[in-house]
């Protein structure tokens, strides 16, 4: 069974997706990691974020491994050719290149099959275009929404917990705003709810409430 969860940055996909996968004993496939792997490796090789031919060659030549364990993995979350790049993958310094690379049709096309392969069997699959492009026949599709201000506040809490950094709200607003625009305005596979997706408005709800809502709407077997 494939459970697709799409939505913008900070809408709660990762937190809820992990809980759902754990509760059901499913794999968790966070497809953003594929775009992050390509971005980290391109930067390491000095390939520009708009150099489509170099990126295409690179993607054909590398092995991206995404950890799909629903419990927070003890080993590498993400590796490229056996090198653990989990930490670099979430470095805010890659954000601008990440958005640019995720907009390139050739890159998106090359990452379709690896994403599908990583979600064989029972899986919760997180992304932007899972219900529309990667798994249009998913057994159930959710589309998470939350206003930008609430998503900024969630990111703030995550960052505060993770590193105690002093990123200002203005910087976070800019980052989320830029990601929203990049996700929504790209020509290929823009962020959009599939026509058969269940819309989950997470605004003002606790993690528990959203989790319960998702579990209650799973198809019955
Ligand atoms: O979910 P995330 O923040 O890890 O996603 C990283 C980037 O990849 C973000 O810019 C959106 C993009 N992305 C995408 O375009 N399609 C997906 N299925 C997943 C992520």
PDB file of N, CA, C and O in Angstrom, residues 138-198:
ATOM      1  N   UNK A 138      -1.590   5.991  -6.038  1.00  0.00           N
ATOM      2  CA  UNK A 138      -1.424   5.707  -4.599  1.00  0.00           C
ATOM      3  C   UNK A 138      -2.762   5.288  -3.993  1.00  0.00           C
ATOM      4  O   UNK A 138      -3.828   5.753  -4.432  1.00  0.00           O
ATOM      5  N   UNK A 139      -2.714   4.422  -2.982  1.00  0.00           N
ATOM      6  CA  UNK A 139      -3.956   3.928  -2.359  1.00  0.00           C
ATOM      7  C   UNK A 139      -4.704   5.045  -1.657  1.00  0.00           C
ATOM      8  O   UNK A 139      -5.926   5.043  -1.581  1.00  0.00           O
ATOM      9  N   UNK A 140      -3.938   5.988  -1.096  1.00  0.00           N
ATOM     10  CA  UNK A 140      -4.576   7.148  -0.462  1.00  0.00           C
ATOM     11  C   UNK A 140      -3.607   8.328  -0.567  1.00  0.00           C
ATOM     12  O   UNK A 140      -2.392   8.151  -0.493  1.00  0.00           O
ATOM     13  N   UNK A 141      -4.169   9.510  -0.798  1.00  0.00           N
ATOM     14  CA  UNK A 141      -3.346  10.714  -0.978  1.00  0.00           C
ATOM     15  C   UNK A 141      -3.803  11.791  -0.005  1.00  0.00           C
ATOM     16  O   UNK A 141      -5.008  12.084   0.058  1.00  0.00           O
ATOM     17  N   UNK A 142      -2.850  12.337   0.701  1.00  0.00           N
ATOM     18  CA  UNK A 142      -3.156  13.458   1.587  1.00  0.00           C
ATOM     19  C   UNK A 142      -2.415  14.688   1.073  1.00  0.00           C
ATOM     20  O   UNK A 142      -1.291  14.572   0.547  1.00  0.00           O
ATOM     21  N   UNK A 143      -3.022  15.846   1.254  1.00  0.00           N
ATOM     22  CA  UNK A 143      -2.343  17.096   0.915  1.00  0.00           C
ATOM     23  C   UNK A 143      -2.446  18.000   2.135  1.00  0.00           C
ATOM     24  O   UNK A 143      -3.540  18.392   2.543  1.00  0.00           O
ATOM     25  N   UNK A 144      -1.300  18.257   2.744  1.00  0.00           N
ATOM     26  CA  UNK A 144      -1.258  19.047   3.981  1.00  0.00           C
ATOM     27  C   UNK A 144      -1.176  20.538   3.661  1.00  0.00           C
ATOM     28  O   UNK A 144      -0.405  20.940   2.784  1.00  0.00           O
ATOM     29  N   UNK A 145      -1.917  21.323   4.393  1.00  0.00           N
ATOM     30  CA  UNK A 145      -1.816  22.775   4.235  1.00  0.00           C
ATOM     31  C   UNK A 145      -1.633  23.423   5.604  1.00  0.00           C
ATOM     32  O   UNK A 145      -2.056  22.876   6.628  1.00  0.00           O
ATOM     33  N   UNK A 146      -0.986  24.582   5.594  1.00  0.00           N
ATOM     34  CA  UNK A 146      -0.876  25.421   6.792  1.00  0.00           C
ATOM     35  C   UNK A 146      -0.445  26.792   6.303  1.00  0.00           C
ATOM     36  O   UNK A 146       0.333  26.886   5.346  1.00  0.00           O
ATOM     37  N   UNK A 147      -0.945  27.852   6.922  1.00  0.00           N
ATOM     38  CA  UNK A 147      -0.537  29.183   6.481  1.00  0.00           C
ATOM     39  C   UNK A 147       0.968  29.392   6.689  1.00  0.00           C
ATOM     40  O   UNK A 147       1.562  28.772   7.589  1.00  0.00           O
ATOM     41  N   UNK A 148       1.561  30.250   5.851  1.00  0.00           N
ATOM     42  CA  UNK A 148       3.016  30.454   5.907  1.00  0.00           C
ATOM     43  C   UNK A 148       3.466  30.850   7.317  1.00  0.00           C
ATOM     44  O   UNK A 148       4.497  30.368   7.794  1.00  0.00           O
ATOM     45  N   UNK A 149       2.697  31.682   7.997  1.00  0.00           N
ATOM     46  CA  UNK A 149       3.129  32.154   9.324  1.00  0.00           C
ATOM     47  C   UNK A 149       3.283  30.976  10.296  1.00  0.00           C
ATOM     48  O   UNK A 149       4.226  30.926  11.087  1.00  0.00           O
ATOM     49  N   UNK A 150       2.362  30.032  10.226  1.00  0.00           N
ATOM     50  CA  UNK A 150       2.455  28.878  11.131  1.00  0.00           C
ATOM     51  C   UNK A 150       3.628  27.975  10.739  1.00  0.00           C
ATOM     52  O   UNK A 150       4.328  27.423  11.598  1.00  0.00           O
ATOM     53  N   UNK A 151       3.881  27.861   9.448  1.00  0.00           N
ATOM     54  CA  UNK A 151       5.003  27.028   8.999  1.00  0.00           C
ATOM     55  C   UNK A 151       6.336  27.659   9.399  1.00  0.00           C
ATOM     56  O   UNK A 151       7.282  26.961   9.748  1.00  0.00           O
ATOM     57  N   UNK A 152       6.382  28.976   9.368  1.00  0.00           N
ATOM     58  CA  UNK A 152       7.593  29.681   9.833  1.00  0.00           C
ATOM     59  C   UNK A 152       7.805  29.410  11.326  1.00  0.00           C
ATOM     60  O   UNK A 152       8.918  29.104  11.768  1.00  0.00           O
ATOM     61  N   UNK A 153       6.720  29.471  12.097  1.00  0.00           N
ATOM     62  CA  UNK A 153       6.826  29.239  13.550  1.00  0.00           C
ATOM     63  C   UNK A 153       7.298  27.816  13.838  1.00  0.00           C
ATOM     64  O   UNK A 153       8.107  27.584  14.744  1.00  0.00           O
ATOM     65  N   UNK A 154       6.828  26.849  13.058  1.00  0.00           N
ATOM     66  CA  UNK A 154       7.256  25.456  13.270  1.00  0.00           C
ATOM     67  C   UNK A 154       8.742  25.297  12.957  1.00  0.00           C
ATOM     68  O   UNK A 154       9.472  24.623  13.684  1.00  0.00           O
ATOM     69  N   UNK A 155       9.173  25.894  11.845  1.00  0.00           N
ATOM     70  CA  UNK A 155      10.593  25.827  11.473  1.00  0.00           C
ATOM     71  C   UNK A 155      11.448  26.442  12.582  1.00  0.00           C
ATOM     72  O   UNK A 155      12.505  25.937  12.924  1.00  0.00           O
ATOM     73  N   UNK A 156      10.940  27.546  13.111  1.00  0.00           N
ATOM     74  CA  UNK A 156      11.661  28.239  14.183  1.00  0.00           C
ATOM     75  C   UNK A 156      11.886  27.292  15.361  1.00  0.00           C
ATOM     76  O   UNK A 156      12.974  27.161  15.887  1.00  0.00           O
ATOM     77  N   UNK A 157      10.824  26.569  15.756  1.00  0.00           N
ATOM     78  CA  UNK A 157      10.949  25.641  16.885  1.00  0.00           C
ATOM     79  C   UNK A 157      11.925  24.518  16.562  1.00  0.00           C
ATOM     80  O   UNK A 157      12.753  24.151  17.379  1.00  0.00           O
ATOM     81  N   UNK A 158      11.818  23.989  15.323  1.00  0.00           N
ATOM     82  CA  UNK A 158      12.737  22.910  14.907  1.00  0.00           C
ATOM     83  C   UNK A 158      14.189  23.377  14.990  1.00  0.00           C
ATOM     84  O   UNK A 158      15.047  22.693  15.528  1.00  0.00           O
ATOM     85  N   UNK A 159      14.439  24.555  14.433  1.00  0.00           N
ATOM     86  CA  UNK A 159      15.815  25.081  14.412  1.00  0.00           C
ATOM     87  C   UNK A 159      16.309  25.345  15.828  1.00  0.00           C
ATOM     88  O   UNK A 159      17.444  25.033  16.169  1.00  0.00           O
ATOM     89  N   UNK A 160      15.435  25.917  16.641  1.00  0.00           N
ATOM     90  CA  UNK A 160      15.829  26.228  18.022  1.00  0.00           C
ATOM     91  C   UNK A 160      16.216  24.951  18.754  1.00  0.00           C
ATOM     92  O   UNK A 160      17.209  24.899  19.469  1.00  0.00           O
ATOM     93  N   UNK A 161      15.407  23.900  18.521  1.00  0.00           N
ATOM     94  CA  UNK A 161      15.690  22.627  19.198  1.00  0.00           C
ATOM     95  C   UNK A 161      16.973  21.997  18.685  1.00  0.00           C
ATOM     96  O   UNK A 161      17.782  21.477  19.440  1.00  0.00           O
ATOM     97  N   UNK A 162      17.165  22.093  17.364  1.00  0.00           N
ATOM     98  CA  UNK A 162      18.291  21.376  16.763  1.00  0.00           C
ATOM     99  C   UNK A 162      19.633  22.034  17.069  1.00  0.00           C
ATOM    100  O   UNK A 162      20.608  21.368  17.343  1.00  0.00           O
ATOM    101  N   UNK A 163      19.699  23.339  16.984  1.00  0.00           N
ATOM    102  CA  UNK A 163      21.031  23.936  17.022  1.00  0.00           C
ATOM    103  C   UNK A 163      21.147  25.178  17.893  1.00  0.00           C
ATOM    104  O   UNK A 163      22.219  25.747  18.012  1.00  0.00           O
ATOM    105  N   UNK A 164      20.008  25.645  18.415  1.00  0.00           N
ATOM    106  CA  UNK A 164      20.052  26.865  19.207  1.00  0.00           C
ATOM    107  C   UNK A 164      20.545  28.060  18.402  1.00  0.00           C
ATOM    108  O   UNK A 164      21.172  28.968  18.933  1.00  0.00           O
ATOM    109  N   UNK A 165      20.271  28.066  17.092  1.00  0.00           N
ATOM    110  CA  UNK A 165      20.743  29.188  16.268  1.00  0.00           C
ATOM    111  C   UNK A 165      19.848  30.400  16.447  1.00  0.00           C
ATOM    112  O   UNK A 165      18.732  30.281  16.941  1.00  0.00           O
ATOM    113  N   UNK A 166      20.324  31.526  15.993  1.00  0.00           N
ATOM    114  CA  UNK A 166      19.551  32.756  16.144  1.00  0.00           C
ATOM    115  C   UNK A 166      19.058  33.239  14.787  1.00  0.00           C
ATOM    116  O   UNK A 166      19.201  34.405  14.451  1.00  0.00           O
ATOM    117  N   UNK A 167      18.474  32.337  13.996  1.00  0.00           N
ATOM    118  CA  UNK A 167      17.930  32.743  12.699  1.00  0.00           C
ATOM    119  C   UNK A 167      16.707  33.626  12.945  1.00  0.00           C
ATOM    120  O   UNK A 167      15.814  33.242  13.692  1.00  0.00           O
ATOM    121  N   UNK A 168      16.670  34.786  12.296  1.00  0.00           N
ATOM    122  CA  UNK A 168      15.554  35.693  12.557  1.00  0.00           C
ATOM    123  C   UNK A 168      14.304  35.214  11.818  1.00  0.00           C
ATOM    124  O   UNK A 168      14.387  34.492  10.820  1.00  0.00           O
ATOM    125  N   UNK A 169      13.144  35.646  12.321  1.00  0.00           N
ATOM    126  CA  UNK A 169      11.893  35.282  11.653  1.00  0.00           C
ATOM    127  C   UNK A 169      11.874  35.807  10.221  1.00  0.00           C
ATOM    128  O   UNK A 169      11.335  35.165   9.326  1.00  0.00           O
ATOM    129  N   UNK A 170      12.476  36.989  10.019  1.00  0.00           N
ATOM    130  CA  UNK A 170      12.486  37.571   8.676  1.00  0.00           C
ATOM    131  C   UNK A 170      13.210  36.651   7.696  1.00  0.00           C
ATOM    132  O   UNK A 170      12.753  36.431   6.567  1.00  0.00           O
ATOM    133  N   UNK A 171      14.328  36.081   8.141  1.00  0.00           N
ATOM    134  CA  UNK A 171      15.093  35.171   7.276  1.00  0.00           C
ATOM    135  C   UNK A 171      14.273  33.909   6.989  1.00  0.00           C
ATOM    136  O   UNK A 171      14.187  33.441   5.855  1.00  0.00           O
ATOM    137  N   UNK A 172      13.616  33.383   8.033  1.00  0.00           N
ATOM    138  CA  UNK A 172      12.807  32.179   7.846  1.00  0.00           C
ATOM    139  C   UNK A 172      11.622  32.450   6.918  1.00  0.00           C
ATOM    140  O   UNK A 172      11.289  31.628   6.067  1.00  0.00           O
ATOM    141  N   UNK A 173      10.998  33.618   7.098  1.00  0.00           N
ATOM    142  CA  UNK A 173       9.857  33.976   6.230  1.00  0.00           C
ATOM    143  C   UNK A 173      10.291  34.042   4.781  1.00  0.00           C
ATOM    144  O   UNK A 173       9.593  33.574   3.882  1.00  0.00           O
ATOM    145  N   UNK A 174      11.481  34.612   4.589  1.00  0.00           N
ATOM    146  CA  UNK A 174      12.000  34.726   3.233  1.00  0.00           C
ATOM    147  C   UNK A 174      12.263  33.348   2.650  1.00  0.00           C
ATOM    148  O   UNK A 174      11.926  33.065   1.512  1.00  0.00           O
ATOM    149  N   UNK A 175      12.840  32.478   3.481  1.00  0.00           N
ATOM    150  CA  UNK A 175      13.193  31.139   3.017  1.00  0.00           C
ATOM    151  C   UNK A 175      11.929  30.353   2.647  1.00  0.00           C
ATOM    152  O   UNK A 175      11.833  29.765   1.575  1.00  0.00           O
ATOM    153  N   UNK A 176      10.937  30.389   3.545  1.00  0.00           N
ATOM    154  CA  UNK A 176       9.687  29.644   3.283  1.00  0.00           C
ATOM    155  C   UNK A 176       8.971  30.257   2.077  1.00  0.00           C
ATOM    156  O   UNK A 176       8.464  29.540   1.213  1.00  0.00           O
ATOM    157  N   UNK A 177       8.963  31.581   2.001  1.00  0.00           N
ATOM    158  CA  UNK A 177       8.298  32.267   0.881  1.00  0.00           C
ATOM    159  C   UNK A 177       8.958  31.898  -0.439  1.00  0.00           C
ATOM    160  O   UNK A 177       8.282  31.613  -1.429  1.00  0.00           O
ATOM    161  N   UNK A 178      10.285  31.868  -0.452  1.00  0.00           N
ATOM    162  CA  UNK A 178      11.009  31.549  -1.687  1.00  0.00           C
ATOM    163  C   UNK A 178      10.747  30.092  -2.080  1.00  0.00           C
ATOM    164  O   UNK A 178      10.550  29.776  -3.255  1.00  0.00           O
ATOM    165  N   UNK A 179      10.708  29.204  -1.087  1.00  0.00           N
ATOM    166  CA  UNK A 179      10.451  27.787  -1.384  1.00  0.00           C
ATOM    167  C   UNK A 179       9.024  27.591  -1.899  1.00  0.00           C
ATOM    168  O   UNK A 179       8.786  26.811  -2.807  1.00  0.00           O
ATOM    169  N   UNK A 180       8.072  28.310  -1.289  1.00  0.00           N
ATOM    170  CA  UNK A 180       6.676  28.208  -1.756  1.00  0.00           C
ATOM    171  C   UNK A 180       6.578  28.627  -3.220  1.00  0.00           C
ATOM    172  O   UNK A 180       5.955  27.946  -4.027  1.00  0.00           O
ATOM    173  N   UNK A 181       7.217  29.761  -3.522  1.00  0.00           N
ATOM    174  CA  UNK A 181       7.120  30.255  -4.900  1.00  0.00           C
ATOM    175  C   UNK A 181       7.769  29.257  -5.853  1.00  0.00           C
ATOM    176  O   UNK A 181       7.204  28.924  -6.889  1.00  0.00           O
ATOM    177  N   UNK A 182       8.954  28.768  -5.476  1.00  0.00           N
ATOM    178  CA  UNK A 182       9.654  27.818  -6.351  1.00  0.00           C
ATOM    179  C   UNK A 182       8.819  26.549  -6.538  1.00  0.00           C
ATOM    180  O   UNK A 182       8.703  26.021  -7.644  1.00  0.00           O
ATOM    181  N   UNK A 183       8.210  26.070  -5.460  1.00  0.00           N
ATOM    182  CA  UNK A 183       7.407  24.842  -5.539  1.00  0.00           C
ATOM    183  C   UNK A 183       6.152  25.039  -6.385  1.00  0.00           C
ATOM    184  O   UNK A 183       5.754  24.165  -7.147  1.00  0.00           O
ATOM    185  N   UNK A 184       5.515  26.214  -6.205  1.00  0.00           N
ATOM    186  CA  UNK A 184       4.209  26.414  -6.844  1.00  0.00           C
ATOM    187  C   UNK A 184       4.316  26.885  -8.287  1.00  0.00           C
ATOM    188  O   UNK A 184       3.434  26.629  -9.093  1.00  0.00           O
ATOM    189  N   UNK A 185       5.408  27.576  -8.598  1.00  0.00           N
ATOM    190  CA  UNK A 185       5.454  28.244  -9.901  1.00  0.00           C
ATOM    191  C   UNK A 185       6.229  27.482 -10.963  1.00  0.00           C
ATOM    192  O   UNK A 185       6.278  27.908 -12.103  1.00  0.00           O
ATOM    193  N   UNK A 186       6.880  26.364 -10.575  1.00  0.00           N
ATOM    194  CA  UNK A 186       7.640  25.677 -11.626  1.00  0.00           C
ATOM    195  C   UNK A 186       6.663  25.072 -12.635  1.00  0.00           C
ATOM    196  O   UNK A 186       5.538  24.705 -12.309  1.00  0.00           O
ATOM    197  N   UNK A 187       7.168  24.960 -13.889  1.00  0.00           N
ATOM    198  CA  UNK A 187       6.293  24.495 -14.970  1.00  0.00           C
ATOM    199  C   UNK A 187       5.988  23.006 -14.834  1.00  0.00           C
ATOM    200  O   UNK A 187       4.895  22.559 -15.143  1.00  0.00           O
ATOM    201  N   UNK A 188       6.990  22.271 -14.376  1.00  0.00           N
ATOM    202  CA  UNK A 188       6.794  20.822 -14.326  1.00  0.00           C
ATOM    203  C   UNK A 188       6.530  20.395 -12.876  1.00  0.00           C
ATOM    204  O   UNK A 188       7.223  20.823 -11.960  1.00  0.00           O
ATOM    205  N   UNK A 189       5.505  19.577 -12.708  1.00  0.00           N
ATOM    206  CA  UNK A 189       5.146  19.026 -11.396  1.00  0.00           C
ATOM    207  C   UNK A 189       5.104  20.075 -10.288  1.00  0.00           C
ATOM    208  O   UNK A 189       5.752  19.941  -9.255  1.00  0.00           O
ATOM    209  N   UNK A 190       4.358  21.164 -10.486  1.00  0.00           N
ATOM    210  CA  UNK A 190       4.261  22.145  -9.400  1.00  0.00           C
ATOM    211  C   UNK A 190       3.508  21.560  -8.210  1.00  0.00           C
ATOM    212  O   UNK A 190       2.781  20.584  -8.368  1.00  0.00           O
ATOM    213  N   UNK A 191       3.711  22.181  -7.053  1.00  0.00           N
ATOM    214  CA  UNK A 191       3.014  21.724  -5.853  1.00  0.00           C
ATOM    215  C   UNK A 191       1.521  21.995  -6.014  1.00  0.00           C
ATOM    216  O   UNK A 191       1.099  23.144  -6.079  1.00  0.00           O
ATOM    217  N   UNK A 192       0.742  20.941  -6.091  1.00  0.00           N
ATOM    218  CA  UNK A 192      -0.698  21.078  -6.301  1.00  0.00           C
ATOM    219  C   UNK A 192      -1.352  19.808  -5.760  1.00  0.00           C
ATOM    220  O   UNK A 192      -0.813  18.720  -5.932  1.00  0.00           O
ATOM    221  N   UNK A 193      -2.487  19.957  -5.124  1.00  0.00           N
ATOM    222  CA  UNK A 193      -3.168  18.765  -4.614  1.00  0.00           C
ATOM    223  C   UNK A 193      -3.714  17.957  -5.787  1.00  0.00           C
ATOM    224  O   UNK A 193      -4.267  18.522  -6.730  1.00  0.00           O
ATOM    225  N   UNK A 194      -3.551  16.642  -5.744  1.00  0.00           N
ATOM    226  CA  UNK A 194      -4.181  15.781  -6.747  1.00  0.00           C
ATOM    227  C   UNK A 194      -5.695  15.915  -6.589  1.00  0.00           C
ATOM    228  O   UNK A 194      -6.190  16.218  -5.491  1.00  0.00           O
ATOM    229  N   UNK A 195      -6.433  15.687  -7.677  1.00  0.00           N
ATOM    230  CA  UNK A 195      -7.888  15.897  -7.606  1.00  0.00           C
ATOM    231  C   UNK A 195      -8.536  14.945  -6.600  1.00  0.00           C
ATOM    232  O   UNK A 195      -9.585  15.247  -6.036  1.00  0.00           O
ATOM    233  N   UNK A 196      -7.890  13.810  -6.361  1.00  0.00           N
ATOM    234  CA  UNK A 196      -8.464  12.841  -5.424  1.00  0.00           C
ATOM    235  C   UNK A 196      -7.759  12.853  -4.061  1.00  0.00           C
ATOM    236  O   UNK A 196      -7.864  11.897  -3.294  1.00  0.00           O
ATOM    237  N   UNK A 197      -7.047  13.942  -3.759  1.00  0.00           N
ATOM    238  CA  UNK A 197      -6.336  14.009  -2.466  1.00  0.00           C
ATOM    239  C   UNK A 197      -7.281  14.459  -1.355  1.00  0.00           C
ATOM    240  O   UNK A 197      -8.220  15.230  -1.581  1.00  0.00           O
ATOM    241  N   UNK A 198      -7.017  13.956  -0.151  1.00  0.00           N
ATOM    242  CA  UNK A 198      -7.724  14.410   1.051  1.00  0.00           C
ATOM    243  C   UNK A 198      -6.948  15.614   1.574  1.00  0.00           C
ATOM    244  O   UNK A 198      -5.756  15.508   1.862  1.00  0.00           O
TER     245      UNK A 198
END
